[in-house]
């Protein structure tokens, strides 16, 4: 099938393995033990708005379905034209479920192409800015992002995080894909 | 460059001298072989000299064009110019032109046909990843290349390879179109063999000179590292800059995910297998370990002198 795809120039969307999200609580324990990073009770899903009615409906419905009674949520549009659905006010298991819900609802509606990533914020007393564990929807892998302000990132910490959670989580092997998310709504 | 307080690195100088000697020997052997085969050398040499001359004269423009670098004035990049000014004062060099290339890959280069017509360039990716002291160390490395006249040295070294390459091509086409004619069978055979011989010798010379040129390039890189360490007095800073730029950290991007999203959609290209790399013989730069080794030895020497 792959050869035929190449010959005919067909791009297949990579199958997402959303269940990998559920490995996060286990990995979070290692993060805490190894690096003192605790979950900041904030997570978000980043989507590219398709600019039409069906998409808006689907997104709103996904958020409604996903959030439990005691979850706060807000929608933020960032300066790149992407939309964030931010969930907060609950522990990691609940937020993982919420994020997983949004992702799978959109994927079931064949809107998986609009999904960019999901991110979970971790903090420690030593750091001014939170560290994000980013889940790339299309790759099905995680990577860390540790900004230190002014569009600089703390790559040593990121590589340490990779070492700490690499056993539990599928970490993105290609470092070239560890794209930063400057100025995103999960920072505050 | 000011006279140095540090003992010369005899090993490095010896290796460089041997490499240059071997290339000179090769050049002589090549000319002798050509003369024995009765090839009109004059034409080939003239063409090679013209090509190499043009490449040398326009070295700075060629390099800047291929890297996408633009010259910047002191008003456009005051900090960068300030660092270059300080280094030129320390190293007693005329100030080169300064350029910036807009690329996320951290990189820096120096080019130009002479110390007075030199250009030093950095990429925006490098400026984003390194702090000021490390940028200074990298610029000192590049200025050492300018001070050591590396463009001229490497151009001269590459002449042999270019000559051999040209001759290989001439011999091939000449043999193909005309060399296999001749009035009778014996002439034909002799001509054909002669051209095959030229082809074989040229190819061999080209290969050997290629490997020697690469070796020389690696030694010049180590010499530039050494020059940078001496001028800045801080080998550890250059070491940390090298690690940040050439190690794993250099591969982590600084471009936002949302800006790069169009790339994410296409996953057809498999990554090269980890561990796949050019043979060290072919590399123009010494390995990171070797460079860090030299820098830590310099650091120890500086420590001893206080």
CSV table of C-alpha atoms in Angstrom, one decimal:
chain,number,residue,atom,x,y,z
A,1,UNK,CA,0.0,0.0,0.0
A,2,UNK,CA,2.9,2.3,0.8
A,3,UNK,CA,4.4,2.0,-2.7
A,4,UNK,CA,1.0,2.7,-4.3
A,5,UNK,CA,0.6,5.7,-2.1
A,6,UNK,CA,4.0,7.1,-3.2
A,7,UNK,CA,3.2,6.4,-6.9
A,8,UNK,CA,-0.1,8.1,-6.8
A,9,UNK,CA,1.0,10.9,-4.5
A,10,UNK,CA,-1.5,10.1,-1.7
A,11,UNK,CA,-0.8,11.4,1.7
A,12,UNK,CA,-2.4,9.3,4.4
A,13,UNK,CA,-3.1,10.9,7.8
A,14,UNK,CA,-1.1,9.0,10.4
A,15,UNK,CA,-3.3,6.9,12.6
A,16,UNK,CA,-3.4,8.5,16.0
A,17,UNK,CA,-3.0,6.3,19.1
A,18,UNK,CA,-4.8,8.5,21.6
A,19,UNK,CA,-4.6,5.8,24.3
A,20,UNK,CA,-1.0,6.7,24.8
A,21,UNK,CA,-2.3,9.7,26.7
A,22,UNK,CA,-3.3,7.4,29.5
A,23,UNK,CA,0.3,6.6,30.2
A,24,UNK,CA,0.8,10.2,31.5
A,25,UNK,CA,-0.2,9.7,35.2
A,26,UNK,CA,2.5,7.0,35.5
A,27,UNK,CA,5.1,9.1,33.9
A,28,UNK,CA,4.2,12.1,36.0
A,29,UNK,CA,5.3,10.1,39.1
A,30,UNK,CA,8.7,9.7,37.6
A,31,UNK,CA,8.8,13.4,36.7
A,32,UNK,CA,8.1,14.3,40.3
A,33,UNK,CA,10.6,11.9,41.8
A,34,UNK,CA,13.4,12.7,39.3
A,35,UNK,CA,13.0,16.4,38.7
A,36,UNK,CA,10.6,17.7,41.3
A,37,UNK,CA,8.1,18.7,38.7
A,38,UNK,CA,4.4,18.5,39.8
A,39,UNK,CA,1.4,18.7,37.6
A,40,UNK,CA,0.0,22.2,37.5
A,41,UNK,CA,-3.6,21.1,37.0
A,42,UNK,CA,-3.7,22.7,33.6
A,43,UNK,CA,-4.0,21.1,30.2
A,44,UNK,CA,-5.0,22.1,26.8
A,45,UNK,CA,-5.8,21.0,23.2
A,46,UNK,CA,-4.6,23.1,20.3
A,47,UNK,CA,-6.6,23.0,17.1
A,48,UNK,CA,-6.5,24.8,13.8
A,49,UNK,CA,-10.0,26.3,13.3
A,50,UNK,CA,-11.5,25.1,10.0
A,51,UNK,CA,-13.5,28.3,9.7
A,52,UNK,CA,-16.9,26.6,9.1
A,53,UNK,CA,-20.0,25.7,11.0
A,54,UNK,CA,-19.5,21.9,11.3
A,55,UNK,CA,-16.1,22.4,12.8
A,56,UNK,CA,-17.4,25.0,15.4
A,57,UNK,CA,-20.2,22.7,16.3
A,58,UNK,CA,-18.0,19.7,16.6
A,59,UNK,CA,-15.5,21.5,18.8
A,60,UNK,CA,-18.1,22.9,21.2
A,61,UNK,CA,-19.7,19.5,21.5
A,62,UNK,CA,-16.4,17.8,22.1
A,63,UNK,CA,-15.6,20.2,24.9
A,64,UNK,CA,-19.0,19.8,26.4
A,65,UNK,CA,-18.7,16.0,26.3
A,66,UNK,CA,-15.3,16.1,27.7
A,67,UNK,CA,-15.6,18.3,30.7
A,68,UNK,CA,-16.8,17.0,33.9
A,69,UNK,CA,-18.9,19.0,36.3
A,70,UNK,CA,-16.0,20.4,38.3
A,71,UNK,CA,-13.7,21.3,35.4
A,72,UNK,CA,-13.1,24.9,34.4
A,73,UNK,CA,-12.6,25.5,30.8
A,74,UNK,CA,-11.9,28.4,28.5
A,75,UNK,CA,-11.2,28.9,24.9
A,76,UNK,CA,-8.3,31.1,23.7
A,77,UNK,CA,-7.3,32.1,20.2
A,78,UNK,CA,-3.6,32.7,19.9
A,79,UNK,CA,-1.7,35.0,17.6
A,80,UNK,CA,-0.9,32.2,15.1
A,81,UNK,CA,-4.6,31.7,14.4
A,82,UNK,CA,-4.8,28.5,16.5
A,83,UNK,CA,-7.5,27.8,19.1
A,84,UNK,CA,-6.8,26.4,22.5
A,85,UNK,CA,-9.3,24.6,24.7
A,86,UNK,CA,-7.9,24.9,28.2
A,87,UNK,CA,-9.0,22.7,31.0
A,88,UNK,CA,-8.1,23.3,34.6
A,89,UNK,CA,-9.1,22.7,38.2
A,90,UNK,CA,-8.6,18.9,38.4
A,91,UNK,CA,-5.9,16.3,38.8
A,92,UNK,CA,-4.0,14.6,36.0
A,93,UNK,CA,-6.2,11.6,35.5
A,94,UNK,CA,-9.3,13.8,35.0
A,95,UNK,CA,-7.6,16.2,32.7
A,96,UNK,CA,-6.1,13.3,30.6
A,97,UNK,CA,-9.6,12.0,30.2
A,98,UNK,CA,-10.9,15.4,29.2
A,99,UNK,CA,-8.1,15.9,26.6
A,100,UNK,CA,-8.5,12.4,25.3
A,101,UNK,CA,-12.2,13.0,25.0
A,102,UNK,CA,-11.8,16.2,22.9
A,103,UNK,CA,-9.2,14.5,20.7
A,104,UNK,CA,-11.3,11.4,20.0
A,105,UNK,CA,-14.5,13.3,19.4
A,106,UNK,CA,-12.9,15.4,16.8
A,107,UNK,CA,-11.1,12.4,15.3
A,108,UNK,CA,-14.4,10.5,15.1
A,109,UNK,CA,-15.9,13.4,13.1
A,110,UNK,CA,-13.1,13.1,10.6
A,111,UNK,CA,-11.7,16.4,11.8
A,112,UNK,CA,-8.5,14.9,13.1
A,113,UNK,CA,-6.5,17.0,10.6
A,114,UNK,CA,-7.3,20.1,12.5
A,115,UNK,CA,-5.7,18.7,15.7
A,116,UNK,CA,-2.2,20.1,16.3
A,117,UNK,CA,-1.3,19.0,19.8
A,118,UNK,CA,-2.3,18.6,23.4
A,119,UNK,CA,-0.2,19.9,26.2
A,120,UNK,CA,0.1,19.4,30.0
A,121,UNK,CA,1.7,21.9,32.3
A,122,UNK,CA,4.1,20.9,35.1
A,123,UNK,CA,5.7,23.3,37.6
A,124,UNK,CA,8.3,23.3,40.3
A,125,UNK,CA,9.2,25.9,42.9
A,126,UNK,CA,12.5,26.7,41.2
A,127,UNK,CA,11.0,27.6,37.9
A,128,UNK,CA,9.2,30.8,36.9
A,129,UNK,CA,7.6,29.3,33.9
A,130,UNK,CA,5.9,25.9,33.7
A,131,UNK,CA,7.2,23.0,31.7
A,132,UNK,CA,4.9,21.5,29.1
A,133,UNK,CA,4.6,17.9,28.0
A,134,UNK,CA,3.4,18.2,24.5
A,135,UNK,CA,1.6,15.4,22.7
A,136,UNK,CA,1.8,15.6,19.0
A,137,UNK,CA,-1.4,14.3,17.6
A,138,UNK,CA,-0.2,13.3,14.2
A,139,UNK,CA,2.9,11.5,15.5
A,140,UNK,CA,1.4,10.0,18.6
A,141,UNK,CA,4.5,10.9,20.6
A,142,UNK,CA,5.4,13.3,23.4
A,143,UNK,CA,8.2,15.8,23.9
A,144,UNK,CA,9.0,18.2,26.6
A,145,UNK,CA,9.2,22.0,26.3
A,146,UNK,CA,10.8,24.1,29.0
A,147,UNK,CA,10.8,27.8,28.2
A,148,UNK,CA,12.8,30.2,30.3
A,149,UNK,CA,11.4,33.5,28.9
A,150,UNK,CA,12.4,35.6,25.9
A,151,UNK,CA,12.1,32.8,23.4
A,152,UNK,CA,14.8,30.7,24.9
A,153,UNK,CA,14.4,27.1,26.0
A,154,UNK,CA,16.2,25.0,28.7
A,155,UNK,CA,17.3,22.1,26.6
A,156,UNK,CA,19.3,20.5,29.4
A,157,UNK,CA,16.1,20.1,31.4
A,158,UNK,CA,14.2,18.9,28.4
A,159,UNK,CA,16.8,16.2,27.8
A,160,UNK,CA,16.6,15.2,31.5
A,161,UNK,CA,12.8,14.9,31.2
A,162,UNK,CA,13.3,12.7,28.3
A,163,UNK,CA,15.5,10.5,30.4
A,164,UNK,CA,13.0,10.5,33.2
A,165,UNK,CA,9.8,9.5,31.3
A,166,UNK,CA,11.3,7.9,28.3
A,167,UNK,CA,10.5,4.4,29.6
A,168,UNK,CA,6.8,5.1,30.3
A,169,UNK,CA,5.9,7.4,27.5
A,170,UNK,CA,6.6,7.2,23.7
A,171,UNK,CA,8.9,10.2,23.5
A,172,UNK,CA,9.5,11.7,20.0
A,173,UNK,CA,12.7,10.2,18.8
A,174,UNK,CA,13.5,12.9,16.3
A,175,UNK,CA,14.8,16.0,18.2
A,176,UNK,CA,14.1,18.1,15.1
A,177,UNK,CA,10.4,17.7,15.9
A,178,UNK,CA,10.6,19.2,19.4
A,179,UNK,CA,9.0,22.4,18.3
A,180,UNK,CA,8.6,25.1,20.9
A,181,UNK,CA,5.2,26.7,21.7
A,182,UNK,CA,6.2,30.3,22.4
A,183,UNK,CA,3.7,32.4,24.1
A,184,UNK,CA,0.9,29.8,24.6
A,185,UNK,CA,-2.1,30.1,27.0
A,186,UNK,CA,-0.9,27.4,29.3
A,187,UNK,CA,2.0,29.5,30.6
A,188,UNK,CA,-0.2,31.3,33.1
B,1,UNK,CA,47.7,37.3,15.9
B,2,UNK,CA,49.7,38.5,19.0
B,3,UNK,CA,52.7,36.3,20.0
B,4,UNK,CA,51.3,33.7,22.3
B,5,UNK,CA,52.3,32.8,25.9
B,6,UNK,CA,51.4,29.2,25.3
B,7,UNK,CA,53.8,26.5,24.0
B,8,UNK,CA,53.1,25.6,20.3
B,9,UNK,CA,51.3,22.4,19.7
B,10,UNK,CA,54.1,20.5,18.0
B,11,UNK,CA,51.9,17.5,17.2
B,12,UNK,CA,49.3,19.5,15.3
B,13,UNK,CA,52.0,21.4,13.4
B,14,UNK,CA,53.8,18.2,12.5
B,15,UNK,CA,50.6,16.6,11.2
B,16,UNK,CA,49.8,19.7,9.1
B,17,UNK,CA,53.4,19.9,7.7
B,18,UNK,CA,53.2,16.2,6.8
B,19,UNK,CA,49.9,16.6,5.1
B,20,UNK,CA,51.1,19.6,3.0
B,21,UNK,CA,54.3,17.7,2.2
B,22,UNK,CA,52.4,14.6,1.1
B,23,UNK,CA,50.2,16.8,-1.2
B,24,UNK,CA,53.3,18.5,-2.6
B,25,UNK,CA,54.8,15.0,-3.3
B,26,UNK,CA,51.6,13.9,-4.9
B,27,UNK,CA,51.6,17.0,-7.1
B,28,UNK,CA,55.1,16.3,-8.3
B,29,UNK,CA,54.3,12.7,-9.0
B,30,UNK,CA,51.2,13.7,-10.9
B,31,UNK,CA,53.1,16.1,-13.2
B,32,UNK,CA,55.7,13.5,-13.8
B,33,UNK,CA,53.1,10.9,-14.7
B,34,UNK,CA,51.4,13.3,-17.1
B,35,UNK,CA,54.7,14.1,-18.7
B,36,UNK,CA,55.4,10.5,-19.2
B,37,UNK,CA,52.1,10.0,-20.8
B,38,UNK,CA,52.7,13.0,-23.1
B,39,UNK,CA,49.5,15.0,-22.2
B,40,UNK,CA,49.4,18.7,-23.1
B,41,UNK,CA,49.4,19.9,-19.5
B,42,UNK,CA,49.4,23.6,-20.4
B,43,UNK,CA,45.8,23.8,-21.4
B,44,UNK,CA,44.5,21.9,-18.4
B,45,UNK,CA,46.6,24.0,-16.0
B,46,UNK,CA,45.4,27.2,-17.4
B,47,UNK,CA,41.8,26.2,-17.1
B,48,UNK,CA,42.3,25.0,-13.6
B,49,UNK,CA,44.0,28.2,-12.5
B,50,UNK,CA,41.3,30.3,-14.0
B,51,UNK,CA,38.5,28.4,-12.3
B,52,UNK,CA,40.3,28.3,-9.0
B,53,UNK,CA,41.3,31.9,-9.3
B,54,UNK,CA,37.7,33.0,-9.8
B,55,UNK,CA,36.5,30.8,-6.9
B,56,UNK,CA,39.2,32.4,-4.7
B,57,UNK,CA,38.5,36.0,-5.8
B,58,UNK,CA,34.8,35.7,-5.2
B,59,UNK,CA,35.0,33.4,-2.2
B,60,UNK,CA,33.1,35.8,0.1
B,61,UNK,CA,30.2,36.4,-2.4
B,62,UNK,CA,29.9,32.7,-3.2
B,63,UNK,CA,29.8,31.7,0.4
B,64,UNK,CA,27.3,34.4,1.4
B,65,UNK,CA,25.0,33.5,-1.5
B,66,UNK,CA,25.0,29.8,-0.8
B,67,UNK,CA,24.2,30.4,2.9
B,68,UNK,CA,21.7,33.2,2.3
B,69,UNK,CA,23.6,35.6,4.5
B,70,UNK,CA,23.2,39.4,4.3
B,71,UNK,CA,25.7,42.0,5.4
B,72,UNK,CA,24.6,43.9,8.5
B,73,UNK,CA,25.7,47.4,9.5
B,74,UNK,CA,26.6,48.4,13.1
B,75,UNK,CA,23.2,50.1,13.4
B,76,UNK,CA,21.4,46.9,12.4
B,77,UNK,CA,23.3,44.6,14.7
B,78,UNK,CA,25.1,46.7,17.4
B,79,UNK,CA,25.8,43.9,19.8
B,80,UNK,CA,27.3,41.6,17.1
B,81,UNK,CA,29.5,44.4,15.8
B,82,UNK,CA,30.6,45.2,19.3
B,83,UNK,CA,31.8,41.6,19.9
B,84,UNK,CA,33.6,41.6,16.6
B,85,UNK,CA,35.3,44.9,17.3
B,86,UNK,CA,36.6,43.7,20.7
B,87,UNK,CA,37.9,40.5,19.2
B,88,UNK,CA,39.7,42.3,16.4
B,89,UNK,CA,41.4,44.6,19.0
B,90,UNK,CA,42.4,41.5,21.0
B,91,UNK,CA,43.7,39.6,18.0
B,92,UNK,CA,45.2,42.6,16.2
B,93,UNK,CA,43.2,41.9,13.0
B,94,UNK,CA,41.6,44.3,10.6
B,95,UNK,CA,37.9,44.2,11.1
B,96,UNK,CA,36.0,42.0,8.6
B,97,UNK,CA,32.5,42.6,7.3
B,98,UNK,CA,29.8,41.1,9.4
B,99,UNK,CA,26.8,39.1,8.0
B,100,UNK,CA,23.8,37.3,9.3
B,101,UNK,CA,22.0,34.4,7.7
B,102,UNK,CA,18.4,33.7,8.5
B,103,UNK,CA,18.4,30.0,9.4
B,104,UNK,CA,17.3,28.0,12.4
B,105,UNK,CA,20.4,25.7,12.0
B,106,UNK,CA,23.1,27.1,14.3
B,107,UNK,CA,26.1,27.8,12.2
B,108,UNK,CA,28.9,30.3,11.7
B,109,UNK,CA,31.5,30.8,8.9
B,110,UNK,CA,34.3,33.1,7.8
B,111,UNK,CA,35.3,33.6,4.2
B,112,UNK,CA,37.1,36.1,2.0
B,113,UNK,CA,40.3,36.1,-0.1
B,114,UNK,CA,42.4,38.1,2.3
B,115,UNK,CA,42.4,39.5,5.8
B,116,UNK,CA,41.3,42.8,4.4
B,117,UNK,CA,38.5,41.4,2.3
B,118,UNK,CA,37.0,39.0,4.8
B,119,UNK,CA,33.5,38.3,6.0
B,120,UNK,CA,32.4,36.7,9.2
B,121,UNK,CA,28.8,35.4,9.4
B,122,UNK,CA,26.4,33.8,11.9
B,123,UNK,CA,23.0,32.3,11.6
B,124,UNK,CA,20.0,33.6,13.6
B,125,UNK,CA,19.6,30.0,14.9
B,126,UNK,CA,23.1,30.3,16.5
B,127,UNK,CA,22.3,33.7,18.1
B,128,UNK,CA,19.1,32.3,19.6
B,129,UNK,CA,20.8,29.3,21.2
B,130,UNK,CA,24.0,30.8,22.6
B,131,UNK,CA,24.7,33.4,25.2
B,132,UNK,CA,27.0,36.4,24.6
B,133,UNK,CA,30.2,34.8,25.8
B,134,UNK,CA,29.6,31.7,23.7
B,135,UNK,CA,28.8,33.8,20.6
B,136,UNK,CA,32.1,35.6,21.2
B,137,UNK,CA,34.0,32.3,21.4
B,138,UNK,CA,32.4,31.1,18.1
B,139,UNK,CA,33.3,34.4,16.4
B,140,UNK,CA,36.8,34.1,17.8
B,141,UNK,CA,37.1,30.7,16.1
B,142,UNK,CA,35.9,32.2,12.8
B,143,UNK,CA,38.3,35.1,13.1
B,144,UNK,CA,41.1,32.6,13.7
B,145,UNK,CA,40.3,31.2,10.3
B,146,UNK,CA,40.7,34.7,8.8
B,147,UNK,CA,43.9,35.3,10.7
B,148,UNK,CA,45.4,31.9,9.5
B,149,UNK,CA,44.4,32.7,5.9
B,150,UNK,CA,42.6,29.4,5.7
B,151,UNK,CA,40.6,30.4,2.6
B,152,UNK,CA,43.9,30.8,0.7
B,153,UNK,CA,45.4,27.7,2.1
B,154,UNK,CA,42.5,25.5,1.4
B,155,UNK,CA,42.0,26.9,-2.1
B,156,UNK,CA,45.7,26.2,-2.9
B,157,UNK,CA,45.3,22.7,-1.5
B,158,UNK,CA,42.3,22.0,-3.6
B,159,UNK,CA,44.0,22.9,-6.9
B,160,UNK,CA,45.4,19.5,-7.2
B,161,UNK,CA,42.1,17.8,-6.8
B,162,UNK,CA,40.5,20.2,-9.3
B,163,UNK,CA,43.3,19.5,-11.8
B,164,UNK,CA,42.9,15.8,-11.5
B,165,UNK,CA,39.2,16.0,-11.7
B,166,UNK,CA,39.3,18.1,-14.9
B,167,UNK,CA,41.8,15.7,-16.5
B,168,UNK,CA,39.7,12.7,-15.6
B,169,UNK,CA,36.8,14.3,-17.4
B,170,UNK,CA,38.8,15.4,-20.4
B,171,UNK,CA,40.3,11.9,-20.7
B,172,UNK,CA,37.0,10.3,-20.5
B,173,UNK,CA,35.4,12.4,-23.2
B,174,UNK,CA,38.4,12.4,-25.4
B,175,UNK,CA,38.7,8.7,-25.2
B,176,UNK,CA,35.0,8.3,-26.0
B,177,UNK,CA,34.8,10.6,-29.0
B,178,UNK,CA,38.2,10.4,-30.7
B,179,UNK,CA,40.8,8.4,-28.9
B,180,UNK,CA,39.5,5.1,-30.1
B,181,UNK,CA,40.1,5.9,-33.7
B,182,UNK,CA,43.4,5.4,-35.5
B,183,UNK,CA,44.7,4.1,-38.7
B,184,UNK,CA,45.2,0.6,-37.8
B,185,UNK,CA,44.5,-1.8,-35.0
B,186,UNK,CA,47.8,-1.3,-33.2
B,187,UNK,CA,47.4,2.5,-33.2
B,188,UNK,CA,43.9,2.1,-32.0
B,189,UNK,CA,44.9,-0.1,-29.2
B,190,UNK,CA,47.8,2.1,-28.1
B,191,UNK,CA,45.5,5.2,-28.1
B,192,UNK,CA,42.8,3.5,-26.2
B,193,UNK,CA,45.2,2.2,-23.6
B,194,UNK,CA,46.9,5.6,-23.2
B,195,UNK,CA,43.6,7.3,-22.5
B,196,UNK,CA,42.5,4.6,-20.0
B,197,UNK,CA,45.8,5.1,-18.3
B,198,UNK,CA,45.3,8.8,-18.0
B,199,UNK,CA,41.8,8.2,-16.7
B,200,UNK,CA,43.1,5.7,-14.0
B,201,UNK,CA,45.9,8.0,-12.9
B,202,UNK,CA,43.7,11.0,-12.7
B,203,UNK,CA,41.0,9.2,-10.7
B,204,UNK,CA,43.6,7.9,-8.3
B,205,UNK,CA,45.2,11.3,-7.8
B,206,UNK,CA,41.8,12.9,-7.3
B,207,UNK,CA,40.9,10.4,-4.6
B,208,UNK,CA,44.1,10.7,-2.7
B,209,UNK,CA,44.1,14.5,-2.9
B,210,UNK,CA,40.5,14.6,-1.7
B,211,UNK,CA,41.3,12.6,1.4
B,212,UNK,CA,44.4,14.7,2.0
B,213,UNK,CA,42.4,17.9,1.6
B,214,UNK,CA,39.8,16.7,4.1
B,215,UNK,CA,42.6,15.9,6.6
B,216,UNK,CA,44.1,19.3,6.2
B,217,UNK,CA,40.7,20.9,6.7
B,218,UNK,CA,40.3,19.0,10.0
B,219,UNK,CA,43.7,20.2,11.2
B,220,UNK,CA,42.9,23.8,10.3
B,221,UNK,CA,39.7,23.5,12.3
B,222,UNK,CA,41.6,22.4,15.4
B,223,UNK,CA,44.1,25.2,14.8
B,224,UNK,CA,41.2,27.7,14.7
B,225,UNK,CA,39.8,26.3,17.9
B,226,UNK,CA,43.2,26.8,19.5
B,227,UNK,CA,43.4,30.3,18.2
B,228,UNK,CA,39.9,31.1,19.6
B,229,UNK,CA,40.8,29.7,23.0
B,230,UNK,CA,44.0,31.8,23.2
B,231,UNK,CA,42.4,35.0,22.1
B,232,UNK,CA,39.4,34.8,24.4
B,233,UNK,CA,41.4,33.1,27.2
B,234,UNK,CA,38.3,30.9,27.8
B,235,UNK,CA,38.5,27.4,26.2
B,236,UNK,CA,35.6,26.2,28.3
B,237,UNK,CA,33.3,28.7,26.8
B,238,UNK,CA,34.1,27.6,23.3
B,239,UNK,CA,33.7,24.0,24.5
B,240,UNK,CA,30.2,24.7,25.8
B,241,UNK,CA,29.2,26.5,22.6
B,242,UNK,CA,30.4,23.5,20.6
B,243,UNK,CA,28.3,21.1,22.7
B,244,UNK,CA,25.2,23.3,22.4
B,245,UNK,CA,25.6,23.6,18.7
B,246,UNK,CA,26.9,20.3,17.5
B,247,UNK,CA,25.5,17.9,20.1
B,248,UNK,CA,21.9,16.8,20.5
B,249,UNK,CA,20.9,20.3,21.6
B,250,UNK,CA,21.7,21.8,18.2
B,251,UNK,CA,19.0,19.6,16.7
B,252,UNK,CA,16.2,20.9,18.9
B,253,UNK,CA,14.3,23.5,16.9
B,254,UNK,CA,13.5,27.1,18.0
B,255,UNK,CA,10.8,27.6,15.4
B,256,UNK,CA,7.3,27.5,16.9
B,257,UNK,CA,5.2,24.4,16.3
B,258,UNK,CA,2.3,26.4,14.9
B,259,UNK,CA,4.5,28.1,12.4
B,260,UNK,CA,6.0,24.8,11.3
B,261,UNK,CA,2.8,22.9,11.2
B,262,UNK,CA,2.8,22.6,7.4
B,263,UNK,CA,5.9,20.4,7.7
B,264,UNK,CA,4.3,18.1,10.2
B,265,UNK,CA,1.7,17.0,7.8
B,266,UNK,CA,4.2,15.2,5.6
B,267,UNK,CA,5.8,12.1,7.1
B,268,UNK,CA,7.0,10.3,4.0
B,269,UNK,CA,10.7,10.6,4.5
B,270,UNK,CA,12.2,8.1,6.9
B,271,UNK,CA,14.9,9.5,9.2
B,272,UNK,CA,18.5,8.3,8.6
B,273,UNK,CA,19.3,5.4,10.9
B,274,UNK,CA,20.9,6.6,14.1
B,275,UNK,CA,24.6,6.2,13.9
B,276,UNK,CA,24.7,6.6,10.2
B,277,UNK,CA,27.3,9.3,9.5
B,278,UNK,CA,30.0,10.2,7.0
B,279,UNK,CA,33.2,8.2,7.4
B,280,UNK,CA,35.6,10.3,9.5
B,281,UNK,CA,38.0,10.2,6.5
B,282,UNK,CA,35.5,12.4,4.5
B,283,UNK,CA,34.7,14.8,7.2
B,284,UNK,CA,35.8,18.4,7.0
B,285,UNK,CA,35.6,18.9,10.7
B,286,UNK,CA,37.2,16.9,13.5
B,287,UNK,CA,34.8,15.0,15.8
B,288,UNK,CA,33.3,16.8,18.7
B,289,UNK,CA,35.2,14.7,21.2
B,290,UNK,CA,38.5,15.6,19.6
B,291,UNK,CA,37.8,19.3,19.7
B,292,UNK,CA,36.6,19.1,23.3
B,293,UNK,CA,39.7,17.2,24.2
B,294,UNK,CA,42.0,19.8,22.8
B,295,UNK,CA,40.1,22.6,24.5
B,296,UNK,CA,40.2,20.9,27.9
B,297,UNK,CA,44.0,20.4,27.5
B,298,UNK,CA,44.3,24.1,26.9
B,299,UNK,CA,42.1,24.8,29.9
B,300,UNK,CA,44.5,22.8,32.0
B,301,UNK,CA,47.5,24.6,30.6
B,302,UNK,CA,45.9,28.0,31.4
B,303,UNK,CA,45.1,26.8,34.9
B,304,UNK,CA,48.7,25.9,35.5
B,305,UNK,CA,49.9,29.3,34.4
B,306,UNK,CA,47.5,31.0,36.7
